[in-house]
Amino acid sequence: KIEIITSIAKRLLIKGGIMKSRERVLKALDFEEPDAVPITELEINVDVMEKILNTKIDVIYSLQSALIPNRRLEKIFYEYVYKTYRKVGFDILYAYQSLPDGYKLKKLPDGRYVDEIGRVFSYDPYAKEYTPTGTIFNTPEDVKNFLQEDFPDPNAPGREFGLKCLQELNKEEKAIGIFVREPFAHVWEALTPVKFVYWMYNNRSIIREFIEKITEFNLELIKIYCEIGVDLIIMGGDLC
């Protein structure tokens, strides 16, 4: 931790760093030369944040999906994110998708959670976050019914809550980005790799429809984020 902070300080001294973080990032995004190369991380695991801040953090969190079940915990999570990124000296803060207002996260008897698009998440005690390990979909008919009847509404109120929390904490000191998980990763995670590949071979239309629905969902989210105001949007996800 000390080595990271020292290296950032050296970087600013060598480059004569006088810009604020957000100004530095916007310069780089406009293909102009900033006083130093902007640095950041897309995500810092909760266990790492605990070490940096020397505190215990109890939240239900995942980079892949909105899982924080209530606004109080979500606000606390972003306070820790802000403190961590500020202490390390990063130039860009990242917000992630929030659940809609009043959404009740489904918890299975074994303690796993089901997200809005049918991914089943298990807890990783080392990283202290949830990762997708299963699915609610057993047949192509399950997927069709979900896409026609239960697919989430991207415009449901509250999806911008985390972004607004970070903006309030930041006050334009650092650049703010939003992370949107890309459609291909969403779908293979929702179906699991085995079912995704199998149905891509013998039921291609259902895979195509799922990816198209997620693409439309993401575009609506991006419209919301742009209306609120973000400095950059990052779309990513692991390929199968």
mmCIF file of C-alpha atoms in Angstrom:
data_model
loop_
_atom_site.group_PDB
_atom_site.id
_atom_site.type_symbol
_atom_site.label_atom_id
_atom_site.label_comp_id
_atom_site.label_asym_id
_atom_site.label_seq_id
_atom_site.Cartn_x
_atom_site.Cartn_y
_atom_site.Cartn_z
ATOM 1 C CA LYS A 1 0.000 0.000 0.000
ATOM 2 C CA ILE A 2 2.780 2.432 0.942
ATOM 3 C CA GLU A 3 4.682 1.553 -2.239
ATOM 4 C CA ILE A 4 1.610 2.314 -4.387
ATOM 5 C CA ILE A 5 1.020 5.691 -2.760
ATOM 6 C CA THR A 6 4.734 6.563 -2.978
ATOM 7 C CA SER A 7 4.837 5.711 -6.690
ATOM 8 C CA ILE A 8 1.849 7.973 -7.336
ATOM 9 C CA ALA A 9 3.508 10.821 -5.436
ATOM 10 C CA LYS A 10 6.710 10.359 -7.471
ATOM 11 C CA ARG A 11 4.707 10.387 -10.685
ATOM 12 C CA LEU A 12 3.179 13.756 -9.811
ATOM 13 C CA LEU A 13 6.504 15.244 -8.723
ATOM 14 C CA ILE A 14 8.304 14.106 -11.860
ATOM 15 C CA LYS A 15 5.562 15.405 -14.135
ATOM 16 C CA GLY A 16 5.037 18.552 -12.088
ATOM 17 C CA GLY A 17 1.475 17.460 -11.426
ATOM 18 C CA ILE A 18 -0.721 20.503 -10.881
ATOM 19 C CA MET A 19 -3.990 19.457 -12.506
ATOM 20 C CA LYS A 20 -6.945 18.114 -10.606
ATOM 21 C CA SER A 21 -7.760 14.502 -11.355
ATOM 22 C CA ARG A 22 -10.847 15.231 -13.450
ATOM 23 C CA GLU A 23 -9.051 17.854 -15.514
ATOM 24 C CA ARG A 24 -6.214 15.380 -16.114
ATOM 25 C CA VAL A 25 -8.609 12.681 -17.327
ATOM 26 C CA LEU A 26 -10.616 15.003 -19.572
ATOM 27 C CA LYS A 27 -7.387 16.235 -21.180
ATOM 28 C CA ALA A 28 -6.399 12.649 -21.981
ATOM 29 C CA LEU A 29 -9.874 11.793 -23.315
ATOM 30 C CA ASP A 30 -9.663 14.812 -25.621
ATOM 31 C CA PHE A 31 -6.279 13.556 -26.931
ATOM 32 C CA GLU A 32 -4.448 16.427 -25.266
ATOM 33 C CA GLU A 33 -1.377 16.078 -23.068
ATOM 34 C CA PRO A 34 -2.146 16.129 -19.328
ATOM 35 C CA ASP A 35 0.425 16.874 -16.633
ATOM 36 C CA ALA A 36 0.597 13.133 -15.852
ATOM 37 C CA VAL A 37 -0.891 9.897 -17.139
ATOM 38 C CA PRO A 38 -4.272 9.339 -15.417
ATOM 39 C CA ILE A 39 -4.451 6.126 -13.409
ATOM 40 C CA THR A 40 -7.318 4.103 -11.976
ATOM 41 C CA GLU A 41 -8.703 0.625 -11.380
ATOM 42 C CA LEU A 42 -12.049 -0.572 -12.715
ATOM 43 C CA GLU A 43 -12.676 -2.383 -9.444
ATOM 44 C CA ILE A 44 -10.995 -2.882 -6.089
ATOM 45 C CA ASN A 45 -12.130 -5.998 -4.230
ATOM 46 C CA VAL A 46 -13.747 -5.450 -0.846
ATOM 47 C CA ASP A 47 -10.989 -7.378 0.932
ATOM 48 C CA VAL A 48 -8.392 -5.009 -0.588
ATOM 49 C CA MET A 49 -10.421 -1.936 0.372
ATOM 50 C CA GLU A 50 -10.521 -3.237 3.935
ATOM 51 C CA LYS A 51 -6.722 -3.415 4.012
ATOM 52 C CA ILE A 52 -6.276 0.046 2.494
ATOM 53 C CA LEU A 53 -8.782 1.682 4.854
ATOM 54 C CA ASN A 54 -8.030 -0.552 7.840
ATOM 55 C CA THR A 55 -11.721 -1.235 8.440
ATOM 56 C CA LYS A 56 -14.308 -3.991 8.039
ATOM 57 C CA ILE A 57 -16.792 -3.679 5.174
ATOM 58 C CA ASP A 58 -20.020 -5.709 5.171
ATOM 59 C CA VAL A 59 -21.827 -5.405 1.839
ATOM 60 C CA ILE A 60 -23.343 -7.771 -0.726
ATOM 61 C CA TYR A 61 -21.410 -6.779 -3.819
ATOM 62 C CA SER A 62 -20.532 -7.989 -7.317
ATOM 63 C CA LEU A 63 -18.909 -6.287 -10.302
ATOM 64 C CA GLN A 64 -21.009 -8.453 -12.639
ATOM 65 C CA SER A 65 -24.438 -7.456 -11.346
ATOM 66 C CA ALA A 66 -26.437 -5.114 -9.144
ATOM 67 C CA LEU A 67 -26.778 -7.023 -5.875
ATOM 68 C CA ILE A 68 -26.679 -4.468 -3.052
ATOM 69 C CA PRO A 69 -30.154 -4.993 -1.536
ATOM 70 C CA ASN A 70 -30.903 -1.621 0.060
ATOM 71 C CA ARG A 71 -29.996 2.009 -0.379
ATOM 72 C CA ARG A 72 -28.377 2.451 3.026
ATOM 73 C CA LEU A 73 -25.829 -0.296 2.317
ATOM 74 C CA GLU A 74 -25.294 0.954 -1.218
ATOM 75 C CA LYS A 75 -24.519 4.446 0.024
ATOM 76 C CA ILE A 76 -22.072 3.020 2.572
ATOM 77 C CA PHE A 77 -20.415 0.954 -0.180
ATOM 78 C CA TYR A 78 -19.804 4.036 -2.332
ATOM 79 C CA GLU A 79 -18.432 5.937 0.630
ATOM 80 C CA TYR A 80 -15.812 3.200 0.977
ATOM 81 C CA VAL A 81 -15.127 3.236 -2.766
ATOM 82 C CA TYR A 82 -14.599 6.996 -2.701
ATOM 83 C CA LYS A 83 -12.336 6.882 0.362
ATOM 84 C CA THR A 84 -10.255 4.055 -1.136
ATOM 85 C CA TYR A 85 -9.744 5.629 -4.550
ATOM 86 C CA ARG A 86 -8.979 8.984 -2.964
ATOM 87 C CA LYS A 87 -6.465 7.519 -0.521
ATOM 88 C CA VAL A 88 -4.614 5.610 -3.234
ATOM 89 C CA GLY A 89 -4.643 8.626 -5.538
ATOM 90 C CA PHE A 90 -6.614 7.317 -8.502
ATOM 91 C CA ASP A 91 -7.943 9.806 -11.047
ATOM 92 C CA ILE A 92 -11.179 8.042 -12.046
ATOM 93 C CA LEU A 93 -13.959 6.744 -9.796
ATOM 94 C CA TYR A 94 -16.320 4.066 -11.084
ATOM 95 C CA ALA A 95 -19.997 3.541 -10.361
ATOM 96 C CA TYR A 96 -21.959 0.423 -11.240
ATOM 97 C CA GLN A 97 -25.567 -0.405 -12.040
ATOM 98 C CA SER A 98 -28.037 -0.144 -9.152
ATOM 99 C CA LEU A 99 -31.150 -2.189 -8.496
ATOM 100 C CA PRO A 100 -34.504 -0.434 -9.060
ATOM 101 C CA ASP A 101 -36.226 1.221 -6.128
ATOM 102 C CA GLY A 102 -37.919 -1.344 -3.890
ATOM 103 C CA TYR A 103 -36.489 -4.374 -5.687
ATOM 104 C CA LYS A 104 -36.435 -7.527 -3.546
ATOM 105 C CA LEU A 105 -33.389 -9.645 -4.273
ATOM 106 C CA LYS A 106 -34.250 -13.353 -4.334
ATOM 107 C CA LYS A 107 -32.217 -15.474 -1.910
ATOM 108 C CA LEU A 108 -32.073 -19.252 -2.363
ATOM 109 C CA PRO A 109 -32.185 -21.677 0.612
ATOM 110 C CA ASP A 110 -28.458 -22.373 0.206
ATOM 111 C CA GLY A 111 -27.616 -18.655 0.639
ATOM 112 C CA ARG A 112 -27.021 -17.865 -3.023
ATOM 113 C CA TYR A 113 -28.676 -14.882 -4.705
ATOM 114 C CA VAL A 114 -30.531 -14.642 -8.026
ATOM 115 C CA ASP A 115 -30.119 -11.410 -9.966
ATOM 116 C CA GLU A 116 -32.516 -9.711 -12.389
ATOM 117 C CA ILE A 117 -31.484 -11.739 -15.441
ATOM 118 C CA GLY A 118 -31.414 -15.182 -13.838
ATOM 119 C CA ARG A 119 -27.781 -15.527 -12.806
ATOM 120 C CA VAL A 120 -27.198 -17.347 -9.519
ATOM 121 C CA PHE A 121 -24.421 -15.806 -7.409
ATOM 122 C CA SER A 122 -22.232 -17.506 -4.799
ATOM 123 C CA TYR A 123 -20.124 -15.760 -2.192
ATOM 124 C CA ASP A 124 -16.333 -15.726 -2.520
ATOM 125 C CA PRO A 125 -15.023 -15.351 1.052
ATOM 126 C CA TYR A 126 -11.513 -14.411 -0.112
ATOM 127 C CA ALA A 127 -12.465 -11.541 -2.426
ATOM 128 C CA LYS A 128 -15.551 -10.809 -0.277
ATOM 129 C CA GLU A 129 -17.823 -10.507 -3.280
ATOM 130 C CA TYR A 130 -20.390 -12.550 -5.180
ATOM 131 C CA THR A 131 -19.666 -14.268 -8.504
ATOM 132 C CA PRO A 132 -22.067 -15.999 -10.953
ATOM 133 C CA THR A 133 -21.960 -19.775 -10.548
ATOM 134 C CA GLY A 134 -25.360 -20.996 -11.721
ATOM 135 C CA THR A 135 -28.596 -20.262 -13.545
ATOM 136 C CA ILE A 136 -32.363 -20.469 -13.145
ATOM 137 C CA PHE A 137 -32.743 -21.552 -16.788
ATOM 138 C CA ASN A 138 -33.047 -25.276 -17.469
ATOM 139 C CA THR A 139 -34.632 -25.290 -20.938
ATOM 140 C CA PRO A 140 -34.920 -22.944 -23.924
ATOM 141 C CA GLU A 141 -38.587 -22.539 -22.978
ATOM 142 C CA ASP A 142 -37.495 -21.111 -19.610
ATOM 143 C CA VAL A 143 -35.449 -18.493 -21.457
ATOM 144 C CA LYS A 144 -38.277 -17.639 -23.887
ATOM 145 C CA ASN A 145 -40.763 -17.159 -21.050
ATOM 146 C CA PHE A 146 -38.294 -14.949 -19.179
ATOM 147 C CA LEU A 147 -37.560 -12.759 -22.201
ATOM 148 C CA GLN A 148 -41.269 -12.339 -22.962
ATOM 149 C CA GLU A 149 -42.676 -11.958 -19.439
ATOM 150 C CA ASP A 150 -40.029 -11.270 -16.789
ATOM 151 C CA PHE A 151 -37.224 -9.336 -18.467
ATOM 152 C CA PRO A 152 -36.239 -6.315 -16.312
ATOM 153 C CA ASP A 153 -37.153 -2.755 -17.184
ATOM 154 C CA PRO A 154 -34.008 -0.644 -17.730
ATOM 155 C CA ASN A 155 -36.001 2.527 -17.066
ATOM 156 C CA ALA A 156 -37.279 1.415 -13.663
ATOM 157 C CA PRO A 157 -36.648 4.245 -11.156
ATOM 158 C CA GLY A 158 -33.478 4.024 -9.074
ATOM 159 C CA ARG A 159 -30.959 2.487 -11.450
ATOM 160 C CA GLU A 160 -28.855 5.639 -11.239
ATOM 161 C CA PHE A 161 -28.684 5.652 -7.431
ATOM 162 C CA GLY A 162 -25.051 4.527 -7.130
ATOM 163 C CA LEU A 163 -23.880 7.018 -9.733
ATOM 164 C CA LYS A 164 -25.628 9.870 -7.925
ATOM 165 C CA CYS A 165 -24.093 8.770 -4.604
ATOM 166 C CA LEU A 166 -20.619 8.928 -6.098
ATOM 167 C CA GLN A 167 -21.267 12.295 -7.718
ATOM 168 C CA GLU A 168 -22.402 13.735 -4.393
ATOM 169 C CA LEU A 169 -19.295 12.450 -2.626
ATOM 170 C CA ASN A 170 -16.903 13.478 -5.379
ATOM 171 C CA LYS A 171 -18.027 17.054 -6.130
ATOM 172 C CA GLU A 172 -16.174 16.977 -9.488
ATOM 173 C CA GLU A 173 -12.781 16.376 -7.858
ATOM 174 C CA LYS A 174 -12.138 13.192 -9.845
ATOM 175 C CA ALA A 175 -13.513 11.954 -13.144
ATOM 176 C CA ILE A 176 -16.459 9.581 -12.827
ATOM 177 C CA GLY A 177 -16.987 6.591 -15.075
ATOM 178 C CA ILE A 178 -19.782 4.049 -15.198
ATOM 179 C CA PHE A 179 -19.240 0.355 -15.850
ATOM 180 C CA VAL A 180 -21.754 -1.467 -18.054
ATOM 181 C CA ARG A 181 -21.390 -5.213 -18.500
ATOM 182 C CA GLU A 182 -21.453 -6.121 -22.180
ATOM 183 C CA PRO A 183 -24.253 -8.304 -23.644
ATOM 184 C CA PHE A 184 -22.211 -11.384 -24.569
ATOM 185 C CA ALA A 185 -20.877 -11.784 -21.013
ATOM 186 C CA HIS A 186 -24.323 -11.143 -19.516
ATOM 187 C CA VAL A 187 -25.858 -13.946 -21.559
ATOM 188 C CA TRP A 188 -23.248 -16.658 -21.135
ATOM 189 C CA GLU A 189 -23.181 -15.962 -17.408
ATOM 190 C CA ALA A 190 -26.986 -16.129 -17.269
ATOM 191 C CA LEU A 191 -27.066 -19.469 -19.073
ATOM 192 C CA THR A 192 -23.701 -20.866 -17.818
ATOM 193 C CA PRO A 193 -20.982 -21.595 -20.407
ATOM 194 C CA VAL A 194 -22.153 -25.166 -21.119
ATOM 195 C CA LYS A 195 -25.773 -24.253 -21.877
ATOM 196 C CA PHE A 196 -24.710 -21.126 -23.743
ATOM 197 C CA VAL A 197 -22.484 -23.078 -26.152
ATOM 198 C CA TYR A 198 -24.955 -25.971 -26.503
ATOM 199 C CA TRP A 199 -27.927 -23.728 -27.273
ATOM 200 C CA MET A 200 -25.805 -21.520 -29.519
ATOM 201 C CA TYR A 201 -25.320 -24.675 -31.615
ATOM 202 C CA ASN A 202 -28.851 -26.121 -31.651
ATOM 203 C CA ASN A 203 -31.078 -23.168 -30.632
ATOM 204 C CA ARG A 204 -29.288 -20.131 -31.988
ATOM 205 C CA SER A 205 -32.364 -17.911 -32.123
ATOM 206 C CA ILE A 206 -32.805 -17.906 -28.340
ATOM 207 C CA ILE A 207 -29.171 -16.815 -27.837
ATOM 208 C CA ARG A 208 -29.555 -14.069 -30.424
ATOM 209 C CA GLU A 209 -32.782 -12.807 -28.838
ATOM 210 C CA PHE A 210 -31.234 -12.773 -25.355
ATOM 211 C CA ILE A 211 -28.183 -10.815 -26.555
ATOM 212 C CA GLU A 212 -30.410 -8.356 -28.426
ATOM 213 C CA LYS A 213 -32.560 -7.790 -25.330
ATOM 214 C CA ILE A 214 -29.486 -7.143 -23.176
ATOM 215 C CA THR A 215 -28.112 -4.784 -25.846
ATOM 216 C CA GLU A 216 -31.353 -2.773 -25.785
ATOM 217 C CA PHE A 217 -31.290 -2.821 -21.985
ATOM 218 C CA ASN A 218 -27.721 -1.475 -21.909
ATOM 219 C CA LEU A 219 -28.498 1.278 -24.417
ATOM 220 C CA GLU A 220 -31.352 2.508 -22.240
ATOM 221 C CA LEU A 221 -29.061 2.485 -19.189
ATOM 222 C CA ILE A 222 -26.444 4.460 -21.091
ATOM 223 C CA LYS A 223 -29.063 7.081 -22.012
ATOM 224 C CA ILE A 224 -29.929 7.464 -18.318
ATOM 225 C CA TYR A 225 -26.280 7.794 -17.303
ATOM 226 C CA CYS A 226 -25.570 10.344 -20.045
ATOM 227 C CA GLU A 227 -28.543 12.467 -18.990
ATOM 228 C CA ILE A 228 -27.220 12.529 -15.406
ATOM 229 C CA GLY A 229 -23.666 13.165 -16.582
ATOM 230 C CA VAL A 230 -20.609 10.925 -16.612
ATOM 231 C CA ASP A 231 -17.109 11.497 -17.964
ATOM 232 C CA LEU A 232 -16.713 8.074 -19.548
ATOM 233 C CA ILE A 233 -18.519 4.764 -19.972
ATOM 234 C CA ILE A 234 -16.637 1.473 -19.842
ATOM 235 C CA MET A 235 -18.248 -1.649 -21.279
ATOM 236 C CA GLY A 236 -16.569 -4.968 -20.561
ATOM 237 C CA GLY A 237 -16.927 -8.599 -19.615
ATOM 238 C CA ASP A 238 -15.145 -11.932 -19.946
ATOM 239 C CA LEU A 239 -15.555 -13.756 -23.242
ATOM 240 C CA CYS A 240 -16.662 -17.370 -23.034
#
